[in-house]
mmCIF file with all atom_site columns, C-alpha atoms in Angstrom:
data_model
loop_
_atom_site.group_PDB
_atom_site.id
_atom_site.type_symbol
_atom_site.label_atom_id
_atom_site.label_alt_id
_atom_site.label_comp_id
_atom_site.label_asym_id
_atom_site.label_entity_id
_atom_site.label_seq_id
_atom_site.pdbx_PDB_ins_code
_atom_site.Cartn_x
_atom_site.Cartn_y
_atom_site.Cartn_z
_atom_site.occupancy
_atom_site.B_iso_or_equiv
_atom_site.pdbx_formal_charge
_atom_site.auth_seq_id
_atom_site.auth_comp_id
_atom_site.auth_asym_id
_atom_site.auth_atom_id
_atom_site.pdbx_PDB_model_num
ATOM 1   C CA . UNK A 1 1   ? 15.492  -11.930 16.934  1.00 72.00 ? 1   UNK A CA 1
ATOM 2   C CA . UNK A 1 2   ? 11.848  -13.502 16.042  1.00 91.00 ? 2   UNK A CA 1
ATOM 3   C CA . UNK A 1 3   ? 10.249  -10.660 17.228  1.00 90.00 ? 3   UNK A CA 1
ATOM 4   C CA . UNK A 1 4   ? 12.648  -8.000  15.055  1.00 87.00 ? 4   UNK A CA 1
ATOM 5   C CA . UNK A 1 5   ? 12.244  -10.101 11.772  1.00 91.00 ? 5   UNK A CA 1
ATOM 6   C CA . UNK A 1 6   ? 7.688   -9.999  13.061  1.00 91.00 ? 6   UNK A CA 1
ATOM 7   C CA . UNK A 1 7   ? 8.729   -6.829  12.777  1.00 87.00 ? 7   UNK A CA 1
ATOM 8   C CA . UNK A 1 8   ? 10.876  -6.242  9.053   1.00 86.00 ? 8   UNK A CA 1
ATOM 9   C CA . UNK A 1 9   ? 7.946   -9.502  7.512   1.00 90.00 ? 9   UNK A CA 1
ATOM 10  C CA . UNK A 1 10  ? 5.244   -6.416  7.997   1.00 88.00 ? 10  UNK A CA 1
ATOM 11  C CA . UNK A 1 11  ? 7.272   -3.491  7.175   1.00 85.00 ? 11  UNK A CA 1
ATOM 12  C CA . UNK A 1 12  ? 8.448   -5.829  3.745   1.00 88.00 ? 12  UNK A CA 1
ATOM 13  C CA . UNK A 1 13  ? 4.350   -7.041  3.962   1.00 90.00 ? 13  UNK A CA 1
ATOM 14  C CA . UNK A 1 14  ? 3.892   -2.647  3.620   1.00 86.00 ? 14  UNK A CA 1
ATOM 15  C CA . UNK A 1 15  ? 5.789   -1.873  0.447   1.00 86.00 ? 15  UNK A CA 1
ATOM 16  C CA . UNK A 1 16  ? 4.473   -4.008  -1.609  1.00 91.00 ? 16  UNK A CA 1
ATOM 17  C CA . UNK A 1 17  ? 1.731   -3.741  -0.150  1.00 90.00 ? 17  UNK A CA 1
ATOM 18  C CA . UNK A 1 18  ? 1.470   0.112   -1.912  1.00 86.00 ? 18  UNK A CA 1
ATOM 19  C CA . UNK A 1 19  ? 3.519   -1.479  -4.863  1.00 89.00 ? 19  UNK A CA 1
ATOM 20  C CA . UNK A 1 20  ? 0.369   -2.774  -6.097  1.00 93.00 ? 20  UNK A CA 1
ATOM 21  C CA . UNK A 1 21  ? -2.601  -0.202  -4.808  1.00 90.00 ? 21  UNK A CA 1
ATOM 22  C CA . UNK A 1 22  ? -0.856  1.378   -7.194  1.00 86.00 ? 22  UNK A CA 1
ATOM 23  C CA . UNK A 1 23  ? 0.112   -0.634  -10.111 1.00 88.00 ? 23  UNK A CA 1
ATOM 24  C CA . UNK A 1 24  ? -2.211  -3.916  -8.773  1.00 91.00 ? 24  UNK A CA 1
ATOM 25  C CA . UNK A 1 25  ? -4.900  -2.406  -11.531 1.00 91.00 ? 25  UNK A CA 1
ATOM 26  C CA . UNK A 1 26  ? -2.635  -3.248  -14.304 1.00 91.00 ? 26  UNK A CA 1
ATOM 27  C CA . UNK A 1 27  ? -2.042  -7.150  -13.739 1.00 92.00 ? 27  UNK A CA 1
ATOM 28  C CA . UNK A 1 28  ? -6.010  -6.714  -14.123 1.00 90.00 ? 28  UNK A CA 1
ATOM 29  C CA . UNK A 1 29  ? -4.908  -6.516  -17.887 1.00 88.00 ? 29  UNK A CA 1
ATOM 30  C CA . UNK A 1 30  ? -3.633  -10.387 -17.185 1.00 90.00 ? 30  UNK A CA 1
ATOM 31  C CA . UNK A 1 31  ? -6.035  -11.712 -15.031 1.00 92.00 ? 31  UNK A CA 1
ATOM 32  C CA . UNK A 1 32  ? -8.918  -9.645  -13.843 1.00 91.00 ? 32  UNK A CA 1
ATOM 33  C CA . UNK A 1 33  ? -9.651  -11.683 -11.170 1.00 94.00 ? 33  UNK A CA 1
ATOM 34  C CA . UNK A 1 34  ? -6.710  -9.454  -9.330  1.00 95.00 ? 34  UNK A CA 1
ATOM 35  C CA . UNK A 1 35  ? -10.034 -6.574  -9.603  1.00 93.00 ? 35  UNK A CA 1
ATOM 36  C CA . UNK A 1 36  ? -11.103 -9.164  -6.381  1.00 95.00 ? 36  UNK A CA 1
ATOM 37  C CA . UNK A 1 37  ? -8.243  -7.606  -4.142  1.00 96.00 ? 37  UNK A CA 1
ATOM 38  C CA . UNK A 1 38  ? -6.901  -4.809  -5.481  1.00 95.00 ? 38  UNK A CA 1
ATOM 39  C CA . UNK A 1 39  ? -10.058 -2.343  -5.693  1.00 94.00 ? 39  UNK A CA 1
ATOM 40  C CA . UNK A 1 40  ? -10.815 -3.388  -1.546  1.00 96.00 ? 40  UNK A CA 1
ATOM 41  C CA . UNK A 1 41  ? -6.917  -3.116  -0.983  1.00 94.00 ? 41  UNK A CA 1
ATOM 42  C CA . UNK A 1 42  ? -7.266  0.495   -3.219  1.00 92.00 ? 42  UNK A CA 1
ATOM 43  C CA . UNK A 1 43  ? -10.528 1.243   -1.211  1.00 93.00 ? 43  UNK A CA 1
ATOM 44  C CA . UNK A 1 44  ? -8.369  1.217   2.143   1.00 91.00 ? 44  UNK A CA 1
ATOM 45  C CA . UNK A 1 45  ? -5.693  2.822   1.416   1.00 87.00 ? 45  UNK A CA 1
ATOM 46  C CA . UNK A 1 46  ? -8.057  5.886   -0.016  1.00 88.00 ? 46  UNK A CA 1
ATOM 47  C CA . UNK A 1 47  ? -9.223  5.722   3.475   1.00 89.00 ? 47  UNK A CA 1
ATOM 48  C CA . UNK A 1 48  ? -6.496  6.228   5.330   1.00 84.00 ? 48  UNK A CA 1
ATOM 49  C CA . UNK A 1 49  ? -5.422  8.366   3.052   1.00 80.00 ? 49  UNK A CA 1
ATOM 50  C CA . UNK A 1 50  ? -8.517  10.777  3.050   1.00 85.00 ? 50  UNK A CA 1
ATOM 51  C CA . UNK A 1 51  ? -9.492  9.750   6.334   1.00 85.00 ? 51  UNK A CA 1
ATOM 52  C CA . UNK A 1 52  ? -5.782  9.873   8.056   1.00 74.00 ? 52  UNK A CA 1
ATOM 53  C CA . UNK A 1 53  ? -6.268  5.888   9.618   1.00 77.00 ? 53  UNK A CA 1
ATOM 54  C CA . UNK A 1 54  ? -3.199  4.432   10.862  1.00 76.00 ? 54  UNK A CA 1
ATOM 55  C CA . UNK A 1 55  ? -2.776  1.257   8.854   1.00 81.00 ? 55  UNK A CA 1
ATOM 56  C CA . UNK A 1 56  ? -2.794  -2.532  10.888  1.00 85.00 ? 56  UNK A CA 1
ATOM 57  C CA . UNK A 1 57  ? 0.688   -3.033  9.086   1.00 84.00 ? 57  UNK A CA 1
ATOM 58  C CA . UNK A 1 58  ? 1.979   0.070   10.670  1.00 81.00 ? 58  UNK A CA 1
ATOM 59  C CA . UNK A 1 59  ? 0.904   -1.149  14.298  1.00 82.00 ? 59  UNK A CA 1
ATOM 60  C CA . UNK A 1 60  ? 2.246   -3.860  13.986  1.00 85.00 ? 60  UNK A CA 1
ATOM 61  C CA . UNK A 1 61  ? 5.328   -3.395  13.151  1.00 82.00 ? 61  UNK A CA 1
ATOM 62  C CA . UNK A 1 62  ? 5.611   -0.915  15.551  1.00 81.00 ? 62  UNK A CA 1
ATOM 63  C CA . UNK A 1 63  ? 4.660   -3.562  18.242  1.00 86.00 ? 63  UNK A CA 1
ATOM 64  C CA . UNK A 1 64  ? 7.398   -5.960  17.146  1.00 89.00 ? 64  UNK A CA 1
ATOM 65  C CA . UNK A 1 65  ? 9.946   -3.432  17.097  1.00 83.00 ? 65  UNK A CA 1
ATOM 66  C CA . UNK A 1 66  ? 8.748   -2.206  20.769  1.00 86.00 ? 66  UNK A CA 1
ATOM 67  C CA . UNK A 1 67  ? 8.767   -6.234  21.293  1.00 89.00 ? 67  UNK A CA 1
ATOM 68  C CA . UNK A 1 68  ? 12.393  -6.722  19.835  1.00 87.00 ? 68  UNK A CA 1
ATOM 69  C CA . UNK A 1 69  ? 13.227  -4.144  22.243  1.00 85.00 ? 69  UNK A CA 1
ATOM 70  C CA . UNK A 1 70  ? 14.384  -1.157  19.265  1.00 76.00 ? 70  UNK A CA 1
ATOM 71  C CA . UNK A 1 71  ? 14.116  1.818   19.964  1.00 61.00 ? 71  UNK A CA 1
ATOM 72  C CA . UNK A 1 72  ? 14.442  3.063   16.454  1.00 56.00 ? 72  UNK A CA 1
ATOM 73  C CA . UNK A 1 73  ? 14.404  2.796   12.910  1.00 54.00 ? 73  UNK A CA 1
ATOM 74  C CA . UNK A 1 74  ? 18.500  2.914   12.982  1.00 49.00 ? 74  UNK A CA 1
ATOM 75  C CA . UNK A 1 75  ? 20.026  0.245   10.903  1.00 49.00 ? 75  UNK A CA 1
ATOM 76  C CA . UNK A 1 76  ? 19.706  -2.309  8.209   1.00 49.00 ? 76  UNK A CA 1
ATOM 77  C CA . UNK A 1 77  ? 19.161  -2.145  4.566   1.00 47.00 ? 77  UNK A CA 1
ATOM 78  C CA . UNK A 1 78  ? 15.187  -2.367  5.272   1.00 54.00 ? 78  UNK A CA 1
ATOM 79  C CA . UNK A 1 79  ? 15.099  0.895   8.448   1.00 58.00 ? 79  UNK A CA 1
ATOM 80  C CA . UNK A 1 80  ? 17.515  2.482   6.338   1.00 56.00 ? 80  UNK A CA 1
ATOM 81  C CA . UNK A 1 81  ? 16.124  2.827   2.655   1.00 61.00 ? 81  UNK A CA 1
ATOM 82  C CA . UNK A 1 82  ? 12.168  1.127   2.740   1.00 69.00 ? 82  UNK A CA 1
ATOM 83  C CA . UNK A 1 83  ? 11.023  2.995   6.649   1.00 69.00 ? 83  UNK A CA 1
ATOM 84  C CA . UNK A 1 84  ? 11.685  6.598   4.403   1.00 77.00 ? 84  UNK A CA 1
ATOM 85  C CA . UNK A 1 85  ? 9.188   5.075   1.772   1.00 75.00 ? 85  UNK A CA 1
ATOM 86  C CA . UNK A 1 86  ? 6.684   4.734   3.438   1.00 71.00 ? 86  UNK A CA 1
ATOM 87  C CA . UNK A 1 87  ? 6.953   6.915   6.661   1.00 72.00 ? 87  UNK A CA 1
ATOM 88  C CA . UNK A 1 88  ? 8.404   9.653   5.877   1.00 75.00 ? 88  UNK A CA 1
ATOM 89  C CA . UNK A 1 89  ? 9.318   12.315  8.197   1.00 76.00 ? 89  UNK A CA 1
ATOM 90  C CA . UNK A 1 90  ? 7.465   15.377  7.680   1.00 79.00 ? 90  UNK A CA 1
ATOM 91  C CA . UNK A 1 91  ? 4.203   14.048  6.010   1.00 77.00 ? 91  UNK A CA 1
ATOM 92  C CA . UNK A 1 92  ? 1.728   16.076  6.141   1.00 82.00 ? 92  UNK A CA 1
ATOM 93  C CA . UNK A 1 93  ? -2.270  16.319  5.774   1.00 82.00 ? 93  UNK A CA 1
ATOM 94  C CA . UNK A 1 94  ? -1.986  18.048  3.078   1.00 85.00 ? 94  UNK A CA 1
ATOM 95  C CA . UNK A 1 95  ? 0.219   15.405  2.238   1.00 82.00 ? 95  UNK A CA 1
ATOM 96  C CA . UNK A 1 96  ? -2.533  12.574  2.630   1.00 80.00 ? 96  UNK A CA 1
ATOM 97  C CA . UNK A 1 97  ? -4.488  14.092  0.522   1.00 86.00 ? 97  UNK A CA 1
ATOM 98  C CA . UNK A 1 98  ? -1.959  14.667  -2.585  1.00 86.00 ? 98  UNK A CA 1
ATOM 99  C CA . UNK A 1 99  ? -1.529  11.311  -2.156  1.00 83.00 ? 99  UNK A CA 1
ATOM 100 C CA . UNK A 1 100 ? -4.719  9.302   -2.289  1.00 85.00 ? 100 UNK A CA 1
ATOM 101 C CA . UNK A 1 101 ? -5.934  11.587  -5.265  1.00 90.00 ? 101 UNK A CA 1
ATOM 102 C CA . UNK A 1 102 ? -3.049  10.234  -6.895  1.00 89.00 ? 102 UNK A CA 1
ATOM 103 C CA . UNK A 1 103 ? -4.415  6.268   -6.116  1.00 88.00 ? 103 UNK A CA 1
ATOM 104 C CA . UNK A 1 104 ? -7.800  7.789   -7.538  1.00 91.00 ? 104 UNK A CA 1
ATOM 105 C CA . UNK A 1 105 ? -6.305  9.010   -10.749 1.00 93.00 ? 105 UNK A CA 1
ATOM 106 C CA . UNK A 1 106 ? -3.859  6.071   -10.802 1.00 90.00 ? 106 UNK A CA 1
ATOM 107 C CA . UNK A 1 107 ? -6.043  3.180   -10.610 1.00 91.00 ? 107 UNK A CA 1
ATOM 108 C CA . UNK A 1 108 ? -8.932  5.888   -12.575 1.00 93.00 ? 108 UNK A CA 1
ATOM 109 C CA . UNK A 1 109 ? -7.424  5.392   -15.322 1.00 93.00 ? 109 UNK A CA 1
ATOM 110 C CA . UNK A 1 110 ? -6.403  2.151   -15.565 1.00 92.00 ? 110 UNK A CA 1
ATOM 111 C CA . UNK A 1 111 ? -9.708  1.391   -14.227 1.00 93.00 ? 111 UNK A CA 1
ATOM 112 C CA . UNK A 1 112 ? -11.101 2.855   -17.908 1.00 94.00 ? 112 UNK A CA 1
ATOM 113 C CA . UNK A 1 113 ? -8.410  1.692   -19.392 1.00 94.00 ? 113 UNK A CA 1
ATOM 114 C CA . UNK A 1 114 ? -10.593 -2.811  -18.833 1.00 92.00 ? 114 UNK A CA 1
ATOM 115 C CA . UNK A 1 115 ? -13.300 -0.860  -19.318 1.00 92.00 ? 115 UNK A CA 1
ATOM 116 C CA . UNK A 1 116 ? -12.576 0.608   -22.747 1.00 93.00 ? 116 UNK A CA 1
ATOM 117 C CA . UNK A 1 117 ? -10.900 -3.366  -23.806 1.00 91.00 ? 117 UNK A CA 1
ATOM 118 C CA . UNK A 1 118 ? -13.718 -4.807  -21.748 1.00 89.00 ? 118 UNK A CA 1
ATOM 119 C CA . UNK A 1 119 ? -16.518 -2.917  -24.086 1.00 91.00 ? 119 UNK A CA 1
ATOM 120 C CA . UNK A 1 120 ? -14.557 -3.487  -26.766 1.00 91.00 ? 120 UNK A CA 1
ATOM 121 C CA . UNK A 1 121 ? -13.297 -7.201  -26.984 1.00 88.00 ? 121 UNK A CA 1
ATOM 122 C CA . UNK A 1 122 ? -17.862 -7.814  -27.084 1.00 89.00 ? 122 UNK A CA 1
ATOM 123 C CA . UNK A 1 123 ? -18.020 -5.630  -29.980 1.00 80.00 ? 123 UNK A CA 1
ATOM 124 C CA . UNK A 1 124 ? -20.176 -2.910  -27.788 1.00 72.00 ? 124 UNK A CA 1
#
């Protein structure tokens, strides 16, 4: 039971991390300090997508599932709805590159808007 809970916690943490990478830059419009967390998170996500590395959260989750004796991802809300979002079964290298590029474009746009806002505030 404890390992299963740990695995589900890793899955939720992974989903929250992905959401933060995609939209976390928007938080910087209200709290600039978040950039100290967001920029490294985005850099890691781009690295993982382009290099094809496995995120440590994935590794830990799978280890916890093995320790819990789970054979796979069947059953439960997290298993049925969240896993296919994070781990599509037919994910290709091209899809990884597209996702990495989307992360760059979305966050690049947000950062450009933040820079423009800062310049307007300074009268530049």
